[in-house]
Short mmCIF file of C-alpha atoms in Angstrom, two decimals:
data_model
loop_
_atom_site.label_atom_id
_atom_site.label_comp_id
_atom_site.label_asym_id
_atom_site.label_seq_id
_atom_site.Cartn_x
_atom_site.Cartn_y
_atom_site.Cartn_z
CA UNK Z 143 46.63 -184.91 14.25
CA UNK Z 144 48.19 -188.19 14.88
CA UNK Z 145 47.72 -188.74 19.08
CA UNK Z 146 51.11 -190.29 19.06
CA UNK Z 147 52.56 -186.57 17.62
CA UNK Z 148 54.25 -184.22 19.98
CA UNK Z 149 51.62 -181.94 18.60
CA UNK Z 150 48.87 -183.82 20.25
CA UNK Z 151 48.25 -182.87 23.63
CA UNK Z 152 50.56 -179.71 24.12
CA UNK Z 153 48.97 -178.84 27.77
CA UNK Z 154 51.68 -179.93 30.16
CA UNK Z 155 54.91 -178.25 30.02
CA UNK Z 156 56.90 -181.24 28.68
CA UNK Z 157 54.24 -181.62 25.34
CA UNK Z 158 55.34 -177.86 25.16
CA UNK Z 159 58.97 -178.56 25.40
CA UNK Z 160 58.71 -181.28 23.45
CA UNK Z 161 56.97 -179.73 20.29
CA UNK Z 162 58.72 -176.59 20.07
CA UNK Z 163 62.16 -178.69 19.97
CA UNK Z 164 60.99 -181.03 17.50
CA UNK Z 165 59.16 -177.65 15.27
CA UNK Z 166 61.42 -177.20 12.45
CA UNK Z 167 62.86 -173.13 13.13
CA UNK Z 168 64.25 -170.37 11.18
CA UNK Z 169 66.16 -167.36 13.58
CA UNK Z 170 66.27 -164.07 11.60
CA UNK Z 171 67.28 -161.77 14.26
CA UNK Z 172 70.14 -163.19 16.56
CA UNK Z 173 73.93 -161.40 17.57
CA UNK Z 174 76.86 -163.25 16.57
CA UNK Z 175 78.47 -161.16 19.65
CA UNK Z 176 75.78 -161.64 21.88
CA UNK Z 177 75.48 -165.59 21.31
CA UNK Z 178 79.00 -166.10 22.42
CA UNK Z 179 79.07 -168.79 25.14
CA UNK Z 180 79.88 -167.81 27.97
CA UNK Z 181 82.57 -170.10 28.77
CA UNK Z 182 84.17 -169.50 25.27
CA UNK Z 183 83.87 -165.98 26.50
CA UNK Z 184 85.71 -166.34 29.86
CA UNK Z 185 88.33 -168.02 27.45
CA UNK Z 186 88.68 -165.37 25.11
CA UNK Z 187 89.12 -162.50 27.70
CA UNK Z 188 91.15 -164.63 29.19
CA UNK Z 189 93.54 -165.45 26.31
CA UNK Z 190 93.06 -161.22 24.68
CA UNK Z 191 93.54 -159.99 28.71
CA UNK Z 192 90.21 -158.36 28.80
CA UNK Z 193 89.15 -157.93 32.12
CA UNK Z 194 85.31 -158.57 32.53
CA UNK Z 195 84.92 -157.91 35.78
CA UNK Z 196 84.00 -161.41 36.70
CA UNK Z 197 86.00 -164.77 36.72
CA UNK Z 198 83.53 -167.21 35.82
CA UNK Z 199 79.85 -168.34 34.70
CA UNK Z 200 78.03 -167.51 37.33
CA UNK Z 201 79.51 -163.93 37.41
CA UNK Z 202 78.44 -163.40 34.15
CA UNK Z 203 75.12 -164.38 34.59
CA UNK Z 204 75.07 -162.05 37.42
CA UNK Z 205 76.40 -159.77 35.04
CA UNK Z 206 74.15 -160.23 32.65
CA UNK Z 207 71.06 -158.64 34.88
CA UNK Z 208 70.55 -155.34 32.73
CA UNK Z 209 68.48 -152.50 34.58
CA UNK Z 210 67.94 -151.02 31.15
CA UNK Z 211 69.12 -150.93 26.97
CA UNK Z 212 71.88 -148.64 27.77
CA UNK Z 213 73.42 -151.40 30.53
CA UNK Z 214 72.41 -154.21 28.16
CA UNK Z 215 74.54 -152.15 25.51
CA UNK Z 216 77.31 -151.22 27.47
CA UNK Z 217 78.04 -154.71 28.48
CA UNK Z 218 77.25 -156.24 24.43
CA UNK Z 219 80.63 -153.75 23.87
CA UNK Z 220 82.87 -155.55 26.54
CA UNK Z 221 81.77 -158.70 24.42
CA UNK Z 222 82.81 -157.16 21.32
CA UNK Z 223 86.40 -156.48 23.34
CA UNK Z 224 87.03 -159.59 23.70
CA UNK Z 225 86.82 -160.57 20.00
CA UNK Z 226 90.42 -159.89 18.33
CA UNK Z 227 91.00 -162.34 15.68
CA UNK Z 228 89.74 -164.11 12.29
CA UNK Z 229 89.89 -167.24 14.62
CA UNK Z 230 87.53 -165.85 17.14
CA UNK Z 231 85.02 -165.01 14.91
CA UNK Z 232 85.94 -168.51 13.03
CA UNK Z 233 85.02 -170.25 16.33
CA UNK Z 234 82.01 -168.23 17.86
CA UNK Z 235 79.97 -169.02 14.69
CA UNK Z 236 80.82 -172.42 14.82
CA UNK Z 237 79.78 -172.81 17.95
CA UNK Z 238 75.85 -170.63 17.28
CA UNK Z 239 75.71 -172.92 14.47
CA UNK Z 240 76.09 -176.02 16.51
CA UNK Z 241 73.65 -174.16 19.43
CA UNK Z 242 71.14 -173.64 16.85
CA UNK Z 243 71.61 -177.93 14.93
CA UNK Z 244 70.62 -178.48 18.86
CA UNK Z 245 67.55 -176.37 19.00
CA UNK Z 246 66.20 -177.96 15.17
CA UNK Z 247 67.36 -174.44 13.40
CA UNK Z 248 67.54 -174.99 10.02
CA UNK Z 249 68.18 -171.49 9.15
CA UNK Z 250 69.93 -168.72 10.96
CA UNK Z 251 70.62 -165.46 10.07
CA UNK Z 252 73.25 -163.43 12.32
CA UNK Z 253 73.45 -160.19 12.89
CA UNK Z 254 77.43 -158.65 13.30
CA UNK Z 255 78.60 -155.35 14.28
CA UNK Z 256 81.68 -155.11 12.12
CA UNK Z 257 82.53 -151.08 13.02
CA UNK Z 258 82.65 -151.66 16.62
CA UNK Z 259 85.50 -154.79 15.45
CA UNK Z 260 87.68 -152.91 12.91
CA UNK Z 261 87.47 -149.45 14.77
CA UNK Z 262 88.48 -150.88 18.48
CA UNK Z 263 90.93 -153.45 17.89
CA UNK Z 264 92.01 -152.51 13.95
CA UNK Z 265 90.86 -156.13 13.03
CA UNK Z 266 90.49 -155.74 8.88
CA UNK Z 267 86.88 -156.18 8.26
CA UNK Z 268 87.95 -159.10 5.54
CA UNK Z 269 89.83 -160.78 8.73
CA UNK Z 270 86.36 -160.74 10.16
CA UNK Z 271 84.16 -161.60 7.44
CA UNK Z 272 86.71 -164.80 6.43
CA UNK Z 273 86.38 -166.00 10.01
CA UNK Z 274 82.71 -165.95 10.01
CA UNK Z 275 82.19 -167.25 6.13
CA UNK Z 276 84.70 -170.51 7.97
CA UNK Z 277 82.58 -170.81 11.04
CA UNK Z 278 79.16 -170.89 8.48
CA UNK Z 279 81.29 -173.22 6.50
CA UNK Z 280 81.98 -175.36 9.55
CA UNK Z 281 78.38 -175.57 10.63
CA UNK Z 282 76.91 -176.22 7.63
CA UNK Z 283 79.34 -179.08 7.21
CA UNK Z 284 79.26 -180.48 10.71
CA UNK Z 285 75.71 -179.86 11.54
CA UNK Z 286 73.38 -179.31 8.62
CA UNK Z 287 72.85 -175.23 9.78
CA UNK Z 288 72.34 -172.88 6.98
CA UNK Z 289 73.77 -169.24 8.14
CA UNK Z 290 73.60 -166.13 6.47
CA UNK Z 291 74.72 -162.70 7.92
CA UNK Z 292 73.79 -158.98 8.29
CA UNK Z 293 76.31 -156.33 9.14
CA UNK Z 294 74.79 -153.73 11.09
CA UNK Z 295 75.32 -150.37 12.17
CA UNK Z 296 74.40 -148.49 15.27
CA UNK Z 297 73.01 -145.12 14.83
CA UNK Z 298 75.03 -143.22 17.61
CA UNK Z 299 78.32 -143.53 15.30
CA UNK Z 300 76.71 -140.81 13.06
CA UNK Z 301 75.49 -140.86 9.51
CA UNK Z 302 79.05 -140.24 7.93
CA UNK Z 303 80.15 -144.08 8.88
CA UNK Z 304 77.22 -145.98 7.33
CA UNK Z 305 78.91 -145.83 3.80
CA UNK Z 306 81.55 -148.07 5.33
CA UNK Z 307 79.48 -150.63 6.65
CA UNK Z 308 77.51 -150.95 3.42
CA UNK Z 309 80.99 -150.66 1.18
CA UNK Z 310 82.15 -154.13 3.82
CA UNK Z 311 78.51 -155.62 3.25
CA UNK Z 312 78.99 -155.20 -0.55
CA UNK Z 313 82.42 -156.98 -0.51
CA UNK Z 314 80.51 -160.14 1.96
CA UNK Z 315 78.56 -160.70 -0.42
CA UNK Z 316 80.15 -163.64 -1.99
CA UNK Z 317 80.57 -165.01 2.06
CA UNK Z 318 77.29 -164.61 3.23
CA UNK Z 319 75.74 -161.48 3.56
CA UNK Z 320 72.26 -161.02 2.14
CA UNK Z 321 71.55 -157.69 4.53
CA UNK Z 322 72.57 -154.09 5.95
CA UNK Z 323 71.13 -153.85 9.25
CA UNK Z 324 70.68 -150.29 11.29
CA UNK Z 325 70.99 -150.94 15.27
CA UNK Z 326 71.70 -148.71 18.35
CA UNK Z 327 69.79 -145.84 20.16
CA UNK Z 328 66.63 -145.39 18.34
CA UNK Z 329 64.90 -143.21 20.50
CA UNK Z 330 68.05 -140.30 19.86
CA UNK Z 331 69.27 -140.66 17.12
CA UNK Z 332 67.25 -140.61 13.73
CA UNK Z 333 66.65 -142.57 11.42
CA UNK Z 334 66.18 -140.97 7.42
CA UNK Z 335 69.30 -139.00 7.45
CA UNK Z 336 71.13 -143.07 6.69
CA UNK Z 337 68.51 -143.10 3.71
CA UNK Z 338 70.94 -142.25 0.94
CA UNK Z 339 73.64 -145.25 2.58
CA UNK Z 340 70.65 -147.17 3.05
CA UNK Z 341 69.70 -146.68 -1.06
CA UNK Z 342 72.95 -147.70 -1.71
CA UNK Z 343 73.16 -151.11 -0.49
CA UNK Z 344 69.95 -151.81 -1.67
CA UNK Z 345 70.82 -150.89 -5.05
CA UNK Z 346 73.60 -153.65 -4.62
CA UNK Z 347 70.83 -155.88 -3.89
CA UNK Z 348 71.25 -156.05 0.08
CA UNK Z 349 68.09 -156.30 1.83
CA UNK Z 350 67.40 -153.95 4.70
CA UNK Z 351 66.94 -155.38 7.90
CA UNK Z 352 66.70 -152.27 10.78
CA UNK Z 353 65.81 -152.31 14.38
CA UNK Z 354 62.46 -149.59 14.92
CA UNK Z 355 60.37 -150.07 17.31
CA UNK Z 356 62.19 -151.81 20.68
CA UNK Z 357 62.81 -148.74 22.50
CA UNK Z 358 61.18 -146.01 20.54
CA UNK Z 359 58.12 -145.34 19.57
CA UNK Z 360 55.77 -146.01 16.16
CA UNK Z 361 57.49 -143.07 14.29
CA UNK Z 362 60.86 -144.63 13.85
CA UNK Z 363 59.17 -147.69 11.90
CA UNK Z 364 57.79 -145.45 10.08
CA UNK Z 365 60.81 -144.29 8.87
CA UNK Z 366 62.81 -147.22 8.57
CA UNK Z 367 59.48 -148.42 5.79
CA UNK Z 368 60.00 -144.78 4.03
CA UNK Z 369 63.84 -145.94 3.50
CA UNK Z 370 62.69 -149.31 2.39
CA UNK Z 371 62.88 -151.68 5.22
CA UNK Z 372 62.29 -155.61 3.91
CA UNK Z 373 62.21 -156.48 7.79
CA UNK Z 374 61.76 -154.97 10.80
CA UNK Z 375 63.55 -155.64 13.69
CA UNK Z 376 61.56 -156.27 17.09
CA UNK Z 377 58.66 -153.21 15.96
CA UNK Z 378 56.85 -154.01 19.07
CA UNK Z 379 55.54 -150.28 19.70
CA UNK Z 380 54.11 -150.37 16.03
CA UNK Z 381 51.33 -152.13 18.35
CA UNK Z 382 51.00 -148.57 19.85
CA UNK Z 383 49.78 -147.40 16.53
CA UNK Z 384 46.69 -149.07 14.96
CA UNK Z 385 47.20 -147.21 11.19
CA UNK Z 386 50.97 -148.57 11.55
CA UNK Z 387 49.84 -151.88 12.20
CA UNK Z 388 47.48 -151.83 9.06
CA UNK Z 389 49.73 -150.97 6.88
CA UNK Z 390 52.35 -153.35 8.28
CA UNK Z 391 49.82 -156.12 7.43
CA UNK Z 392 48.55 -154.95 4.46
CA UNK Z 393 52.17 -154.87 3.29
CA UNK Z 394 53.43 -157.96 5.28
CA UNK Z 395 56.30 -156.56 6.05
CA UNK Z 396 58.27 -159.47 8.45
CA UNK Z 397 58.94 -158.43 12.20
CA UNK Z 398 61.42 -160.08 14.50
CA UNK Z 399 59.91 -159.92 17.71
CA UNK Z 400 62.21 -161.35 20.66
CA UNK Z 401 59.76 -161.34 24.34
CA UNK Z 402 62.94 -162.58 26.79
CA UNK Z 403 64.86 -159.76 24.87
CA UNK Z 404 62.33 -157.04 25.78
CA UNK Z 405 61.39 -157.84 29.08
CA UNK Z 406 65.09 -157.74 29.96
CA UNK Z 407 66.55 -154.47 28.48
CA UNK Z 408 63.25 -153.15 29.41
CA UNK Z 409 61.88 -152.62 25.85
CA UNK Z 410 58.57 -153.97 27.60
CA UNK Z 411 57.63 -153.98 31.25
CA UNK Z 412 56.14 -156.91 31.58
CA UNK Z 413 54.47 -160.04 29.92
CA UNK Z 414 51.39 -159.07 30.13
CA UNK Z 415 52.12 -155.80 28.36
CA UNK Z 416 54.16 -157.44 25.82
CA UNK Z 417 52.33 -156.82 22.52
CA UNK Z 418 53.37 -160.38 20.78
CA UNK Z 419 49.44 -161.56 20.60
CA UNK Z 420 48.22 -158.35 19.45
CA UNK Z 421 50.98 -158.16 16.87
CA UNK Z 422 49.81 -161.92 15.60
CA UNK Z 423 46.07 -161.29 15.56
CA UNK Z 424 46.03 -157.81 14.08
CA UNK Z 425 47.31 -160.00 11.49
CA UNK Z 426 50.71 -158.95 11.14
CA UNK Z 427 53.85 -161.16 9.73
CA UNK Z 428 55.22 -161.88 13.05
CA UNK Z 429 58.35 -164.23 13.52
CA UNK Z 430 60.19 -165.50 16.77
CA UNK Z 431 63.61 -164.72 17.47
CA UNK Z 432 65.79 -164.93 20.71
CA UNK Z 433 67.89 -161.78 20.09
CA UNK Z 434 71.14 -162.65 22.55
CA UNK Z 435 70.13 -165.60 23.84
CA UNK Z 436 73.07 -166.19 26.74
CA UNK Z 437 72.71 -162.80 27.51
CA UNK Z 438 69.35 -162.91 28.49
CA UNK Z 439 69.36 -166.60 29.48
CA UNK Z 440 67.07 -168.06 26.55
CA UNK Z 441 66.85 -169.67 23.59
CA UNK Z 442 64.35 -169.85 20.70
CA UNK Z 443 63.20 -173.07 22.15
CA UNK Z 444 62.15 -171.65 25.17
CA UNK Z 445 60.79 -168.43 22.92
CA UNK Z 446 58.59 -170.99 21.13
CA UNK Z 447 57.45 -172.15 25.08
CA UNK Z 448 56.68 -168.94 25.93
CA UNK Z 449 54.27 -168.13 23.03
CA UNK Z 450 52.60 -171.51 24.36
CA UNK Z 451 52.64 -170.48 27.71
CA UNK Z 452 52.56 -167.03 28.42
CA UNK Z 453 50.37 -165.84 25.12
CA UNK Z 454 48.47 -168.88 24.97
CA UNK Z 455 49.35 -170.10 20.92
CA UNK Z 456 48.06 -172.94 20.17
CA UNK Z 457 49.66 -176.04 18.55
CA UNK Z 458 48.80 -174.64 14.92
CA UNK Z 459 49.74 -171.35 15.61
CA UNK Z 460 53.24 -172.27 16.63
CA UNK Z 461 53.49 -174.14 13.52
CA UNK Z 462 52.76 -171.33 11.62
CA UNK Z 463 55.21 -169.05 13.49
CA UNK Z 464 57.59 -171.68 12.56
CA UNK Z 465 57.01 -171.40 8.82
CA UNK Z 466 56.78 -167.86 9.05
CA UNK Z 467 60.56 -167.69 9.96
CA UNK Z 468 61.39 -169.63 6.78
CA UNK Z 469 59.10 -167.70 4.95
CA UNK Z 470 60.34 -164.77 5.73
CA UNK Z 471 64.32 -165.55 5.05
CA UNK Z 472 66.63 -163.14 2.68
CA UNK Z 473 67.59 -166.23 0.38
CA UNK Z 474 66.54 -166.61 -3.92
CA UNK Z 475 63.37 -167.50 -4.72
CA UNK Z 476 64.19 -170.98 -5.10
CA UNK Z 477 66.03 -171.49 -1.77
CA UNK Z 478 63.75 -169.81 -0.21
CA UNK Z 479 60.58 -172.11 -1.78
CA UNK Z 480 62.81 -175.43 -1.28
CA UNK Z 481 63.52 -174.37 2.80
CA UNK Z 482 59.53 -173.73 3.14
CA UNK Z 483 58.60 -176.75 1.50
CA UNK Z 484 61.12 -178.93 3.87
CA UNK Z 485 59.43 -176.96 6.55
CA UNK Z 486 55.76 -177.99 5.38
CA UNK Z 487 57.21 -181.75 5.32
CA UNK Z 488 58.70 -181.61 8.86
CA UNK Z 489 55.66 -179.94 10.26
CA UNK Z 490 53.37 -182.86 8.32
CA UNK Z 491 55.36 -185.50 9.82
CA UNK Z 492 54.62 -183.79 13.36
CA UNK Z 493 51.12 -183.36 12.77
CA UNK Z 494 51.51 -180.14 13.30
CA UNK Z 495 47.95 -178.31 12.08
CA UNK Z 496 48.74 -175.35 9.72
CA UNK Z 497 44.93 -173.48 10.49
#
């Protein structure tokens, strides 16, 4: 390791800060909705008259201090309110693409709830998906960030909907979308009865990218692997089940995990309880994600810190958690192999150990 590296002497908390900004990243699981700024927020429910309950920045940070998921959820749908136009959507992805350019995000996949869009304000899902496919456009112009997306679906709009989402993911195809994703209240509603929705997209040749395992227990990513999950999104209480986390290894199936994003819709009580370091030595694929990141004031810089500083990784294990992100990105074979091998080259000019 070159001493002059920011990989050198990663004790203090500025070597931290300063590697993990200058690790090349790759964020699979982030919310377009949930990434909004929050002063292009306050502008939007401004300009749509959607009344937030606040007037300004510091009454949405207030705001966002969830007591549990269902709070954290309620207020991610008075976000989604205040989205009502092609131009909105055209903007907020901008703007996550120029967020993540700052952070050294190469690669970004974003997650979008398109039902909760067409069904409140009667926005046309192709409305939506142009918007976004401009913002990606923009970003990747402007700032060098690759985006993808994955429309999602939460569970608690019933099995019947799911055919819609995956009929709008089809038609994204050709702007973006490489995934179907499967959200909402895990621990009520189950998961196999979307399995023949779920087949469908995949037949298409959409990946599968569900949440299982933030706020329910072992069995649901279970299921979501029966259906033919490629990822897994957060799967921290697979760590509750050592035959689960076996076969998630043996079969190195990618998880998402987010800590900030746990600790604060109460997915996990506390750091120390967080299973992040179990998840990485039991040998699991693990990569590092920041979930909402204004929402629960982070980033996946300060994600990166807190695997130095709260589970103790070391300067090659971060790097590895980096290419582990890349590695584990919906894109063709070659993409895929040419975004790895720029991250091996970035992480070489760091110094950055890979064992």
């Amino acid at each position: 390791m070159n001493a002059d590296s920011p990989s050198a002497a990663p004790g203090t908390n500025r070597d931290i800060q300063e590697f993990v900004r200058a690790l090349p990243k790759a964020e699979l699981h982030v919310h377009l909705e949930g990434s909004v700024r929050p002063r292009t927020l306050l502008e939007l429910a401004g300009r749509h008259r959607v009344d937030l309950g606040v007037r300004d920045e510091a009454g949405l940070r207030a705001r966002y201090q969830f007591t549990d998921f269902p709070a954290f959820v309620r207020t991610y749908v008075t976000v989604c309110d205040c989205l009502r136009s092609g131009e909105d959507f055209a903007l907020i992805t901008q703007e996550l693409g120029h967020d993540a350019a700052r952070q050294n995000i190469h690669y970004l996949e974003a997650t979008f709830t398109a039902v909760r869009h067409v069904q409140a304000t009667g926005l046309p899902f192709d409305e939506v998906m142009d918007g976004i496919a401009a913002g990606a456009a923009a970003a990747q112009r402007e700032y060098g960030v690759t985006m993808r997306f994955i429309p999602d679906y939460p569970r608690d709009f019933g099995v019947e909907g799911l055919m819609q989402t995956v009929d709008w993911a089809i038609a994204g195809m050709d702007r973006g979308v490489v995934a179907l994703g499967l959200s909402g209240m895990e621990n009520e509603v189950p998961s196999l009865p979307f399995a023949p929705a779920v087949a469908r997209a995949k037949a298409a040749g959409l990946y599968f990218a569900p949440h299982a395992g933030e706020i329910a227990g072992p069995q649901v990513v279970r299921d979501c692997l029966a259906m033919g999950a490629d990822r897994i999104g957060h799967g921290i209480h697979a760590a509750d089940d050592p035959a689960l986390l076996e076969e998630l290894r043996t079969l190195q199936i990618p998880l998402e995990v987010c800590p900030t994003s746990n600790l604060c819709t109460g997915a996990a009580t506390s750091l120390a309880d967080h299973p992040l370091r179990r998840l990485w030595e039991a040998g699991d694929f693990v990569t590092l994600n920041s979930d909402d990141p204004p929402m629960f004031n982070t980033d996946l810089v300060q994600e990166y810190a807190l695997a130095a500083t709260a589970f103790g990784f070391s300067a090659a294990e971060l790097a590895r958690l980096s290419l582990n992100g890349a590695r584990a990105a919906f894109l063709p074979a070659t993409d895929k192999a040419a975004l790895v091998a720029r991250f091996e080259a970035e992480l070489g000019t760091l110094g950055a150990p890979l064992s």
